[in-house]
Short mmCIF file of C-alpha atoms and ligand atoms in Angstrom, two decimals:
data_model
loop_
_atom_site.label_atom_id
_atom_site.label_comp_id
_atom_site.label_asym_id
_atom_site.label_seq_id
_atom_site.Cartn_x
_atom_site.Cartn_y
_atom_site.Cartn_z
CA UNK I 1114 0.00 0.00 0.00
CA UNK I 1115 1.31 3.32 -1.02
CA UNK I 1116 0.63 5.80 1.75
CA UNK I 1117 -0.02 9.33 1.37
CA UNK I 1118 2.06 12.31 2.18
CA UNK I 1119 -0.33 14.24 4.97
CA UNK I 1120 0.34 17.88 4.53
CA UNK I 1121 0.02 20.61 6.58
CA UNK I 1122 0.24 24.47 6.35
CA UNK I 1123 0.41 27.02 8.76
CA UNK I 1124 1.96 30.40 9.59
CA UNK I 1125 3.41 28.93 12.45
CA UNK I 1126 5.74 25.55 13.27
CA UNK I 1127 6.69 24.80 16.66
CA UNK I 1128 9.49 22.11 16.76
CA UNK I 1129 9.47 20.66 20.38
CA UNK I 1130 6.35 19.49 22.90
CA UNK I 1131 7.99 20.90 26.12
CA UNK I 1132 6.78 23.78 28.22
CA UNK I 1133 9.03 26.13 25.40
CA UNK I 1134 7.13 24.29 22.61
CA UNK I 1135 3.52 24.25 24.38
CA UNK I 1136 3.95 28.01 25.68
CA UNK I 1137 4.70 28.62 22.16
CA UNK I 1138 1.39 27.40 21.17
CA UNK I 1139 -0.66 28.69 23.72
CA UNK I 1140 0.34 31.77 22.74
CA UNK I 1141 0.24 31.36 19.20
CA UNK I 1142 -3.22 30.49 19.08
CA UNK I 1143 -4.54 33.10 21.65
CA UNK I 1144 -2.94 35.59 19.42
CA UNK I 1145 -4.66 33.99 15.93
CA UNK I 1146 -1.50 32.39 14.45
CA UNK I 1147 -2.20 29.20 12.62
CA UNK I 1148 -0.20 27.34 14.34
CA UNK I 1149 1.45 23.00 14.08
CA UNK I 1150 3.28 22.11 16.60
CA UNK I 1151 5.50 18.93 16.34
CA UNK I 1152 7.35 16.88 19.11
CA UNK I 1153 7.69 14.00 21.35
CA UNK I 1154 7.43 14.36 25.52
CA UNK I 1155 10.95 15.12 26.12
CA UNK I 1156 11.53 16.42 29.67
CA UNK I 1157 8.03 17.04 30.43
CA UNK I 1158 7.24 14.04 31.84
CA UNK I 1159 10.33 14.57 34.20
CA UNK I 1160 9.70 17.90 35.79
CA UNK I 1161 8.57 18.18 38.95
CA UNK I 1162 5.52 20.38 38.46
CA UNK I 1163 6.85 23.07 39.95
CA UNK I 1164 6.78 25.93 37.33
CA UNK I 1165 10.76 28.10 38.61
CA UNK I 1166 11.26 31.55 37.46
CA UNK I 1167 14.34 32.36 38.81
CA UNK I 1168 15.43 30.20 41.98
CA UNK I 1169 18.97 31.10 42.88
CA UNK I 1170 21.36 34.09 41.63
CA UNK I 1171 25.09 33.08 42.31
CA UNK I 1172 24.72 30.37 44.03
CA UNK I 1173 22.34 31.96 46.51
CA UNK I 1174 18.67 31.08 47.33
CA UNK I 1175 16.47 33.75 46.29
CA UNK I 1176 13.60 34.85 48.11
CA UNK I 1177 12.65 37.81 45.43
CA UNK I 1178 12.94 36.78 41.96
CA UNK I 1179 12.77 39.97 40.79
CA UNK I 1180 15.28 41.44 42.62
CA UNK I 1181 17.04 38.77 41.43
CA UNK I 1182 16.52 39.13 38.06
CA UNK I 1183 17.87 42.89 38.11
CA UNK I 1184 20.96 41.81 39.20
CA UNK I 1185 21.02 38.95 37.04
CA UNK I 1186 20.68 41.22 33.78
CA UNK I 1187 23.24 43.55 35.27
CA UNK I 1188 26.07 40.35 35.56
CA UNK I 1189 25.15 38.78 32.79
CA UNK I 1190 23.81 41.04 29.76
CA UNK I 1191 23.92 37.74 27.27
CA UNK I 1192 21.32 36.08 29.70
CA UNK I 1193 17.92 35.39 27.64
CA UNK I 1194 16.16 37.17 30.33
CA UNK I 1195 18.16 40.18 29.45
CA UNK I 1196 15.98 40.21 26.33
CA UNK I 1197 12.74 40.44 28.29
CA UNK I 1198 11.50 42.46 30.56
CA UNK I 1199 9.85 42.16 33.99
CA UNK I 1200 6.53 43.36 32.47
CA UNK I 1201 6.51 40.75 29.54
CA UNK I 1202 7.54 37.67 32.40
CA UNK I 1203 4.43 38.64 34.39
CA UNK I 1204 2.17 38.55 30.97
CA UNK I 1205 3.71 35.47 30.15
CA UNK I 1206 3.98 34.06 33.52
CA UNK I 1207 -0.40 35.08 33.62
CA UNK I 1208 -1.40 34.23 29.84
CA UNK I 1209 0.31 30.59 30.60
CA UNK I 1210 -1.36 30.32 33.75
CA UNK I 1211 -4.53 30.99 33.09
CA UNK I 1212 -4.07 28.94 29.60
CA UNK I 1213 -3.49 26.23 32.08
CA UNK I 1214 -6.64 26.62 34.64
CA UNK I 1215 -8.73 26.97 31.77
CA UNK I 1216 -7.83 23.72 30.64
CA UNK I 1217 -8.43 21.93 34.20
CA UNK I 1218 -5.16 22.29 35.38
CA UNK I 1219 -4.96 24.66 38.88
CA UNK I 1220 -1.42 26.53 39.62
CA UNK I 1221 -0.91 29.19 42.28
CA UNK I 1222 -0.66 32.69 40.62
CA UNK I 1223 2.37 34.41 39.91
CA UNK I 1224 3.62 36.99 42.42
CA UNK I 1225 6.25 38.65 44.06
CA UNK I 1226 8.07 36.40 46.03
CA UNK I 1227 9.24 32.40 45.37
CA UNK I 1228 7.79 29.81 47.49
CA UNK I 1229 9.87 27.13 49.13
CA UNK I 1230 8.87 23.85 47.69
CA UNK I 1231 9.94 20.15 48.75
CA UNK I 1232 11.77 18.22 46.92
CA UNK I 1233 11.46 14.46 46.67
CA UNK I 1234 13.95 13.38 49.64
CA UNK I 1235 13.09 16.03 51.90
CA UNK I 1236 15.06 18.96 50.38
CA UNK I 1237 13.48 22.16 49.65
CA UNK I 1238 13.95 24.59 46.67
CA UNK I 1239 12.38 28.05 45.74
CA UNK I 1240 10.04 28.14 42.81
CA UNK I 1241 7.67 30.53 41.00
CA UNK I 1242 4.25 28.89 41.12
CA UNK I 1243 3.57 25.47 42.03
CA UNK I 1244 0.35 23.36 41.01
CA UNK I 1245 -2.96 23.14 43.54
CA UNK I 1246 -2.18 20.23 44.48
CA UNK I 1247 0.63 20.88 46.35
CA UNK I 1248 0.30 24.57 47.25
CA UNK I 1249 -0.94 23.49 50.91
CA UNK I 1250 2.90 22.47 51.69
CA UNK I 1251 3.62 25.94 51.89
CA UNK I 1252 1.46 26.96 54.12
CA UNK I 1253 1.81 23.91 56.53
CA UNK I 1254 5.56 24.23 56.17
CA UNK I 1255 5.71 28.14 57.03
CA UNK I 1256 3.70 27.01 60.33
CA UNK I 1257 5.22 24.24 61.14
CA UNK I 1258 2.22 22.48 61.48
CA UNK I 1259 1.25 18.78 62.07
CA UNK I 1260 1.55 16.95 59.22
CA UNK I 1261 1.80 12.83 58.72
CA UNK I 1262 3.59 11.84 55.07
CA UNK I 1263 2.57 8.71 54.01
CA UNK I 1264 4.00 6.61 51.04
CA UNK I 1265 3.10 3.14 49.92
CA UNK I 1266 4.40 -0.28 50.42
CA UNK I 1267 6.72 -1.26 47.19
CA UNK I 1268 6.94 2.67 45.95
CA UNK I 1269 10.41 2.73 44.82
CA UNK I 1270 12.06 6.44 45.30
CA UNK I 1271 9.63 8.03 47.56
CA UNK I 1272 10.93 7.50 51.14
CA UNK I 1273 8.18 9.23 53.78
CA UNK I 1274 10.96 8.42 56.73
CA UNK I 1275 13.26 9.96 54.40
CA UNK I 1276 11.98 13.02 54.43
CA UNK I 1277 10.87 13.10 57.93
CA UNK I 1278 14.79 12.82 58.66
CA UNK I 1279 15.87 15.19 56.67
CA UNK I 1280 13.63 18.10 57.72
CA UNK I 1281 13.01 17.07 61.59
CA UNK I 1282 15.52 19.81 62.70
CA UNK I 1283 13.16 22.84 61.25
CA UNK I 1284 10.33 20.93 61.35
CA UNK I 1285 9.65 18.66 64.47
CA UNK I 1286 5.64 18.15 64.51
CA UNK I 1287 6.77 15.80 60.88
CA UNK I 1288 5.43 12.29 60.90
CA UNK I 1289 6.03 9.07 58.42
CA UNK I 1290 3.56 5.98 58.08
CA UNK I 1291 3.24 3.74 54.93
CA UNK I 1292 0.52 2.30 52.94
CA UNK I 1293 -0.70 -0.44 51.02
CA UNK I 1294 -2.38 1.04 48.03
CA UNK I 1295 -5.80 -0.57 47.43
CA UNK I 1296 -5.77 -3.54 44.85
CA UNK I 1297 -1.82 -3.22 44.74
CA UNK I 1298 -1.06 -5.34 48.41
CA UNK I 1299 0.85 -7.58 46.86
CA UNK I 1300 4.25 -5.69 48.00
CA UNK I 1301 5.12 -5.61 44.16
CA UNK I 1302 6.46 -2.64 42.81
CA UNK I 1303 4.08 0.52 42.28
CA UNK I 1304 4.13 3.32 40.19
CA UNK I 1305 2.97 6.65 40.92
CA UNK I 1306 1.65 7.15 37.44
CA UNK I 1307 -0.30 4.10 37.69
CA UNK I 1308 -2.02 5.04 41.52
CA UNK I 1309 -2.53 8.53 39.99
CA UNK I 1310 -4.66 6.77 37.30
CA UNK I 1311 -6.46 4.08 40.20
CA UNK I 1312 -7.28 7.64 42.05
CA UNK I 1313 -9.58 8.33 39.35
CA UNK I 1314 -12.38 5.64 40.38
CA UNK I 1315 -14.37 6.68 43.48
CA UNK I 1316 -14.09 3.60 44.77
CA UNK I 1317 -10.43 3.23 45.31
CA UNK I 1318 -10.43 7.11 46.16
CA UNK I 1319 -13.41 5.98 49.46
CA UNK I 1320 -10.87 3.13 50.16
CA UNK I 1321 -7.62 5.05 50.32
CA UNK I 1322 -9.55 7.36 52.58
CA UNK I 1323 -11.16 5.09 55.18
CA UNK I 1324 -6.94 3.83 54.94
CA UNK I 1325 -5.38 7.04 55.50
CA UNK I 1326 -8.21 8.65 57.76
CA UNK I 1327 -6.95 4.97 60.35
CA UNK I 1328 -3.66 6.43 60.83
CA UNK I 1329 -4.61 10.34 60.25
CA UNK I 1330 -3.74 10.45 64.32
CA UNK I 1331 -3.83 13.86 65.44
CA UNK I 1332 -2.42 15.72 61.78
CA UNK I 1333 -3.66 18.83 60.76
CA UNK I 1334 -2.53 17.79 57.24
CA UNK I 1335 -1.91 15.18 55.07
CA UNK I 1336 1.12 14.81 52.43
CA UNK I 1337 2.18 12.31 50.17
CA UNK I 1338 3.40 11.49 46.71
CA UNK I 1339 2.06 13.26 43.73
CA UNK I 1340 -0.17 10.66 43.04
CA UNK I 1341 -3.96 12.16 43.04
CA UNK I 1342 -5.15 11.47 39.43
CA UNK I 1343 -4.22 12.30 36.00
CA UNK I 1344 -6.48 14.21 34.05
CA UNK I 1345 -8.71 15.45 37.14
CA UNK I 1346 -6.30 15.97 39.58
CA UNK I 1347 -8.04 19.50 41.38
CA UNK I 1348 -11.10 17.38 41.53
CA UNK I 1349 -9.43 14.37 43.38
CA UNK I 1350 -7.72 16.41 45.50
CA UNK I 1351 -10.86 18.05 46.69
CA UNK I 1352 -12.68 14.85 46.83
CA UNK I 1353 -10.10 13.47 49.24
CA UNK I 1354 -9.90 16.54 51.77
CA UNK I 1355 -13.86 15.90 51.78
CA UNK I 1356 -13.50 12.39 52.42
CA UNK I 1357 -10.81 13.02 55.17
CA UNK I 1358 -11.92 15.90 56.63
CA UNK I 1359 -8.02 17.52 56.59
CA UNK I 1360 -6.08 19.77 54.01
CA UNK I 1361 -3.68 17.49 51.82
CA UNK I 1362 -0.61 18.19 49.63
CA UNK I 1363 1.26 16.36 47.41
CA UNK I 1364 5.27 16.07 47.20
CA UNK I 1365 6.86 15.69 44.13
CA UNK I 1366 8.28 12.16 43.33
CA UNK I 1367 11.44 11.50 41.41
CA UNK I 1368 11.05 10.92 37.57
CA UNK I 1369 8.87 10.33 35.57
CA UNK I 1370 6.65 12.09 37.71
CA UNK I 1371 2.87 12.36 37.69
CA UNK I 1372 2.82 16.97 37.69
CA UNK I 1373 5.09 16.26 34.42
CA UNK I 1374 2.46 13.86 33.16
CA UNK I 1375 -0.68 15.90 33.48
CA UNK I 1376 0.82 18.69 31.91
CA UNK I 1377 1.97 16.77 28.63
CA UNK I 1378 -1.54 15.09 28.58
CA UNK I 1379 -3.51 17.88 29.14
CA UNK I 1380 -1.68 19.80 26.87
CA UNK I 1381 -1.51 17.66 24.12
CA UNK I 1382 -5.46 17.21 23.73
CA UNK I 1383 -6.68 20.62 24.80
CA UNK I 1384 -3.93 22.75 22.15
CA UNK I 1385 -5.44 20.51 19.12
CA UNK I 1386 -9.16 21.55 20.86
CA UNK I 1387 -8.26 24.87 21.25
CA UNK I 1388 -7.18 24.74 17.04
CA UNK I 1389 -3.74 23.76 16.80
CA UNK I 1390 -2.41 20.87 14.50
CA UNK I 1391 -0.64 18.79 16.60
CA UNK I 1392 1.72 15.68 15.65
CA UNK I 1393 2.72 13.77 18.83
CA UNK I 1394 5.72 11.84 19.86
CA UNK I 1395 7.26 12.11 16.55
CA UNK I 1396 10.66 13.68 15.71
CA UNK I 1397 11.38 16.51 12.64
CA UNK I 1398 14.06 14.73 10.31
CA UNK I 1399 14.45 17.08 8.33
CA UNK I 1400 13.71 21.18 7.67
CA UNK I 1401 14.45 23.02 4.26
CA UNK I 1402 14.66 26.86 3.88
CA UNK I 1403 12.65 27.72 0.55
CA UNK I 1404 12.52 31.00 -0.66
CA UNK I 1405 8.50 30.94 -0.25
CA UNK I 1406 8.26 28.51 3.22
CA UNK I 1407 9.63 26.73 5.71
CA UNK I 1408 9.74 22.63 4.88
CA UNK I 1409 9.24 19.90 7.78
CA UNK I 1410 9.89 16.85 6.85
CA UNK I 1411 8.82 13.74 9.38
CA UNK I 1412 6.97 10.47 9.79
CA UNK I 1413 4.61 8.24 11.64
CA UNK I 1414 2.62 5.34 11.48
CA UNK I 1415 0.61 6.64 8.55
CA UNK I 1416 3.52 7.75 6.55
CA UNK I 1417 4.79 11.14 5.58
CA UNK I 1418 4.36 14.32 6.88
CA UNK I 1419 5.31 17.68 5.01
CA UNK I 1420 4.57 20.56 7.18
CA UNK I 1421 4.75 24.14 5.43
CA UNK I 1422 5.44 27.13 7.90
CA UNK I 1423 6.06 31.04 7.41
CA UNK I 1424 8.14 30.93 10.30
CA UNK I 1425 9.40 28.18 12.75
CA UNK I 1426 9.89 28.36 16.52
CA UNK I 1427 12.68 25.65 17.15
CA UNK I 1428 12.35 25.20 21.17
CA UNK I 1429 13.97 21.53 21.01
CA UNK I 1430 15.57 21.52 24.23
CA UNK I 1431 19.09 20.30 25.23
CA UNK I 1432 21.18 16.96 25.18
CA UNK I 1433 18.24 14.92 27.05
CA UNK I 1434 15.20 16.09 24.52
CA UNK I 1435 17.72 15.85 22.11
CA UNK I 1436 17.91 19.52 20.97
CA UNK I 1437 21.79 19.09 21.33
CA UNK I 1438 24.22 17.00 20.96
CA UNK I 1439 27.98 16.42 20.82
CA UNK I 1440 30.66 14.08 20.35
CA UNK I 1441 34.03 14.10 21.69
CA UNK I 1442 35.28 17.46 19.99
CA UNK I 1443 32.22 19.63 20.37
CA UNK I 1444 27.95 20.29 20.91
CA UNK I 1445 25.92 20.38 17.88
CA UNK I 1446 22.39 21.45 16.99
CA UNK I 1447 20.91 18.34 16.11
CA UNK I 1448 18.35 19.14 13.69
CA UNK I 1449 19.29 22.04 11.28
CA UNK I 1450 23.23 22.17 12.66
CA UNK I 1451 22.75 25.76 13.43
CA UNK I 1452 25.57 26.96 14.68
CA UNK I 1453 26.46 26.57 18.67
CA UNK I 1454 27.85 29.35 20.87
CA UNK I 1455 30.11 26.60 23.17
CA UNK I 1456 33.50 26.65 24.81
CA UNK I 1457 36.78 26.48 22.52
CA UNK I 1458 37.34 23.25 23.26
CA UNK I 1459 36.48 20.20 25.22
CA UNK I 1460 38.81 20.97 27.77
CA UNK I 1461 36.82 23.72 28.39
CA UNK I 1462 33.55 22.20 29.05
CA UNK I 1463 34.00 21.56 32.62
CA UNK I 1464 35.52 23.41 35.17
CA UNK I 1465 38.06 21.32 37.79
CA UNK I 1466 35.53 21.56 40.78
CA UNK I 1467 32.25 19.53 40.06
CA UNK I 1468 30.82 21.56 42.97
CA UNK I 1469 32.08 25.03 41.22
CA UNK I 1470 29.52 27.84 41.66
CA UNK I 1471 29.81 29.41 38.71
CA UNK I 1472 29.11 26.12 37.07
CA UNK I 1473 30.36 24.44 33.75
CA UNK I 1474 30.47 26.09 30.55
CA UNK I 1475 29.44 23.40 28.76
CA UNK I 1476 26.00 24.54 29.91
CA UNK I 1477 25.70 27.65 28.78
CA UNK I 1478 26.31 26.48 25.74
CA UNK I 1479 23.22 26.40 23.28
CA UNK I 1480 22.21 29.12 19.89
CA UNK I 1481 22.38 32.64 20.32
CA UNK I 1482 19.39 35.22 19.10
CA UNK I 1483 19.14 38.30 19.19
CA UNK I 1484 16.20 40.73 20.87
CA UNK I 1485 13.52 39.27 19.01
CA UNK I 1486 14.54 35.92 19.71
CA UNK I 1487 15.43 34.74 15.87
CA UNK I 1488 18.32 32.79 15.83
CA UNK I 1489 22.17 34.46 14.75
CA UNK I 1490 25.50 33.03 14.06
CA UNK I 1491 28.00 34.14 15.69
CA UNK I 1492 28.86 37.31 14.01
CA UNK I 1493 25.56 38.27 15.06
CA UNK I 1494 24.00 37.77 11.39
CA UNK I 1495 20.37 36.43 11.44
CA UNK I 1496 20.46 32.92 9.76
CA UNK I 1497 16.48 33.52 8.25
CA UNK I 1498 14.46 35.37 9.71
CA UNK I 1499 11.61 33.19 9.85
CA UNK I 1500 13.36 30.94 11.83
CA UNK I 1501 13.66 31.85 16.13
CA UNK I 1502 14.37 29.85 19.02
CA UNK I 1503 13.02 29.79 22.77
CA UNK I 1504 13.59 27.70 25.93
CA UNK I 1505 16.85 26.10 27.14
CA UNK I 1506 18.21 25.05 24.17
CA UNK I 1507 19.34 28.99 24.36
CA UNK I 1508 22.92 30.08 25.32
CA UNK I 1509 23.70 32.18 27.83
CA UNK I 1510 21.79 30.55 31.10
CA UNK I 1511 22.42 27.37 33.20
CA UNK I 1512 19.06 26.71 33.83
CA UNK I 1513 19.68 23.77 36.36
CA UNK I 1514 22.11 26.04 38.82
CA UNK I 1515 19.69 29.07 38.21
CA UNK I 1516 16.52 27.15 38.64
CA UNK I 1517 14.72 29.06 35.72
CA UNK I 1518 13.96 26.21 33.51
CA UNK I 1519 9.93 26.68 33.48
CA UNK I 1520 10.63 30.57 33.59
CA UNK I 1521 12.95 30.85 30.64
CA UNK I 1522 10.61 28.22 28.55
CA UNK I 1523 7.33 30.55 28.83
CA UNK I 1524 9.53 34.21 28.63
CA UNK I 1525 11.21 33.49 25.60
CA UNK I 1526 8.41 31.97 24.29
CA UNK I 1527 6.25 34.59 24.99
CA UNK I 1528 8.87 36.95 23.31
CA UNK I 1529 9.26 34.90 20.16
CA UNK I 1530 5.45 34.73 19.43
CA UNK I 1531 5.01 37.93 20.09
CA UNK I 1532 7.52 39.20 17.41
CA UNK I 1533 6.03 36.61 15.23
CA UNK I 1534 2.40 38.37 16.03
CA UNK I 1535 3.92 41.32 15.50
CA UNK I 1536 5.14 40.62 11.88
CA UNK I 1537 2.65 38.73 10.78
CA UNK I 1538 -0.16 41.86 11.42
CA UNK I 1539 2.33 43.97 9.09
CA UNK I 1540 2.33 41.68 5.74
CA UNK I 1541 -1.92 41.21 6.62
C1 FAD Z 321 14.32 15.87 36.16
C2 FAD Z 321 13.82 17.23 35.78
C3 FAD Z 321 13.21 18.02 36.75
C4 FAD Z 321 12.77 19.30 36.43
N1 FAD Z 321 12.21 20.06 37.38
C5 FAD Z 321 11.86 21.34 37.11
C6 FAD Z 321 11.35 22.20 38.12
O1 FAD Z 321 11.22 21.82 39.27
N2 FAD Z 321 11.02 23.47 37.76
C7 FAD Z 321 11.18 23.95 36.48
O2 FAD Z 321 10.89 25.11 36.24
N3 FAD Z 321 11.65 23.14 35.52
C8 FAD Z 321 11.99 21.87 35.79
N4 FAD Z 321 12.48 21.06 34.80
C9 FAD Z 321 12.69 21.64 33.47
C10 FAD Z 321 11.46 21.62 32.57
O3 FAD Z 321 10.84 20.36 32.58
C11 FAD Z 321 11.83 21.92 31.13
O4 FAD Z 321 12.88 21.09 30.74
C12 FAD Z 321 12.22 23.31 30.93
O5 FAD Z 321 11.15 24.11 31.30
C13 FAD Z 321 12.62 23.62 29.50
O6 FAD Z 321 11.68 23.28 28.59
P1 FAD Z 321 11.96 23.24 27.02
O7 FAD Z 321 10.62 23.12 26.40
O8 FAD Z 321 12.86 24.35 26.59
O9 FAD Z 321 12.80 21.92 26.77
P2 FAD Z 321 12.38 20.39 26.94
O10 FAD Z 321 11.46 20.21 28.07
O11 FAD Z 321 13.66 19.63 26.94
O12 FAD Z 321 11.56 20.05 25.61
C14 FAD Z 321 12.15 19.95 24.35
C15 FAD Z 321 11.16 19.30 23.40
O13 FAD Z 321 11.70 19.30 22.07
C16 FAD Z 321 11.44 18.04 21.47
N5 FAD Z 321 12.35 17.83 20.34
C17 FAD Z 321 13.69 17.70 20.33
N6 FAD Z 321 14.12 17.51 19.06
C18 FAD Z 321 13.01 17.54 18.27
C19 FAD Z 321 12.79 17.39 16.87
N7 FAD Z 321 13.78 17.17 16.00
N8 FAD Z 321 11.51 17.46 16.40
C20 FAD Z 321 10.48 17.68 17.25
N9 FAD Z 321 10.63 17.82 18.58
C21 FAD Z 321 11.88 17.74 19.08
C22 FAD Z 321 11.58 17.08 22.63
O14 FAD Z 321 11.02 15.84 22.34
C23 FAD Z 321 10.83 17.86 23.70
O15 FAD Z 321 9.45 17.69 23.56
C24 FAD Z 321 12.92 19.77 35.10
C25 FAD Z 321 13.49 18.98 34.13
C26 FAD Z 321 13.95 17.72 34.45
C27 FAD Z 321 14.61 16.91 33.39
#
């Protein structure tokens, strides 16, 4: 059988399905671009949840992100958030937001200050805006309130003693039980992905209750692994404060984790509701620059796809999405082989100390744009200028050591689209 090429045109292309690519889109479409967006999960499914903005400033915790930021732009001018300004991260930060609670996802709004979030083994980090979900931690944490973490008999990675030990010193009224999950005894591995999807029948949700409210004790709140349902996760999470009678939160788990799974799901059905083309989990092979449009070339299961674009937004992400890569001599772009602003030389990747605050430079490696976010050699000369880039496949920022990787994903997004808006209502 001869399959057809499936073609698709639009004034927008989005290569990459992370929060860069999906921001893109959101954006996109709110703004009336016609928009595809190609890409496979990538890192989503990894993150935390937790949506940073700016987290630490040399090698400091910061309680201001703003401040933060000033000081950032002042020290380092090539940042990508040196390119945007306060006023367009707060649209951003609120347009993606919003995006998101429309779509039956709850986050806390943006602010002023970070809030300090826990991490999986008991640490704690400062982040922008964390989901519903888990929002309560903050407040029970801040009074040092009773709280009993729970986790579940053959839940690998998730340690409720753990964290207890780790955060007794500051936080003393911190207790650990564990739990068999109902219809998963058996003391086999379980997965937090596949509770999260149990949690979505009422009966398992009244049976984990009756469970938990036996060894409740004298909390005043419950935590536990990020575990309450996939696709209507506010909903469970209100159903089982009813059914317990206390305020829960959820801790993130290590990876994959189920915050990073409801965003990819969620996003990937409501952006093709909301009138974007989407082609999941698939990979662009191939782009070519024609003098009238863009050219995506990929496949899937049904053969061919040619996608036509005015302009592209390549947000691709780094060496794990696969948006770089390198060999032993030096970091490539692995789709177009735009060039990469890197270190002269391997020997220059890594600095001596692994613990060095100023990092490695072998991650602020990545392409350089200019204001408008299109993507330059380096001599500063636009490649095309249809063709821009956003999220942490950019140069300039460390996004691990600054904690900014949700932050810089919907900023430069924002920024791109908005150029892209911009130029588009001046051919029309
Ligand atoms: C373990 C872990 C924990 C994290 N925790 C946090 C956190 O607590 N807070 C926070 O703010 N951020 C966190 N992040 C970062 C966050 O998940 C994103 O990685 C970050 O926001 C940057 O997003 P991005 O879209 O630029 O890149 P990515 O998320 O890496 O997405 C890149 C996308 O491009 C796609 N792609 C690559 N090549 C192609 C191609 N040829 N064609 C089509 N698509 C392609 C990939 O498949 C992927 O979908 C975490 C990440 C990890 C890995």
């Amino acid at each position: 059988m001869i399959k057809k090429t499936r073609q698709y045109k639009s004034e927008l292309a989005v290569i990459g399905a992370g929060i860069a690519g999906c921001a893109a889109t959101i954006f996109a479409l709110s703004r009336g671009i016609k928009t595809t967006q190609i890409g496979n999960t990538g890192a989503l499914a990894y993150t935390t949840g937790y949506f940073d903005l700016l987290g630490a400033h040399q090698a400091k915790y910061l309680q201001d992100p703003w401040q933060g930021l000033q000081q950032l732009r002042k020290q380092q001018p090539e940042h990508p958030y040196a390119k945007v300004s306060d006023e367009e991260i707060r649209s951003a930060f609120n347009e993606f937001i919003t995006a998101l609670d429309k779509m039956g996802l709850h986050y806390s709004s943006p602010g002023q200050n970070n809030h300090l979030a826990m991490l999986p083994a008991g640490a704690c980090k400062p982040t922008f805006c964390l989901p519903a979900t888990m929002q309560k931690a903050t407040q029970a944490m801040s009074s040092k309130a009773s709280v009993l973490i729970i986790d579940f008999v053959g839940l690998q990675g998730f340690s409720a003693k753990e964290i207890v030990a780790n955060l007794k010193s500051q936080w003393p009224r911190l207790r650990a039980k564990r739990l068999s999950f109902p219809e998963m005894e058996t003391g086999a591995q379980v997965f937090p992905e596949v509770m999260a999807r149990a949690m979505e029948v009422a009966t398992t949700r009244e049976e984990f209750a009756r469970r938990l409210k036996a060894i409740a004790g004298d909390a005043e709140y419950i935590a536990m692994p990020a575990m309450l349902g996939i696709h209507k996760a506010d909903f469970i999470h209100a159903e089982m404060e009813k059914l317990l009678g206390l305020p829960i939160f959820e801790i993130p788990t290590i990876p994959p984790a189920v915050p990073g799974i409801r965003l990819r799901e969620i996003l990937e059905q409501q952006l093709s509701v909301q009138g974007a083309t989407i082609v999941t989990q698939q990979k662009v092979k191939r782009v070519s620059f024609d003098e009238d449009v863009i050219r995506l070339f990929l496949h899937d299961i049904y053969g061919q796809v040619e996608v036509e674009a005015n302009n592209v937004i390549l947000a691709s992400g780094r060496f794990l999405s696969g948006g770089l890569k390198s060999d032993q001599y030096e970091i490539r772009e692995a789709l177009i082989d735009l060039p990469i602003y890197q270190p002269q030389g391997r020997e220059n990747w890594f600095s001596e100390s692994y613990f060095d605050a100023n990092g490695h430079a072998v991650n602020r490696s990545g392409l350089e744009v200019n204001d408008q976010f299109q993507v330059m050699d380096q001599s500063a000369k636009i490649i095309d200028n249809r063709l821009y880039a956003s999220g942490i496949v950019l140069a300039h920022q460390d996004w691990i050591r600054q904690r900014c990787g949700a932050g810089l994903a919907i900023a430069t997004s924002f920024k791109a689209v908005n150029a892209i808006a911009q130029k588009l209502s001046a051919v029309t």
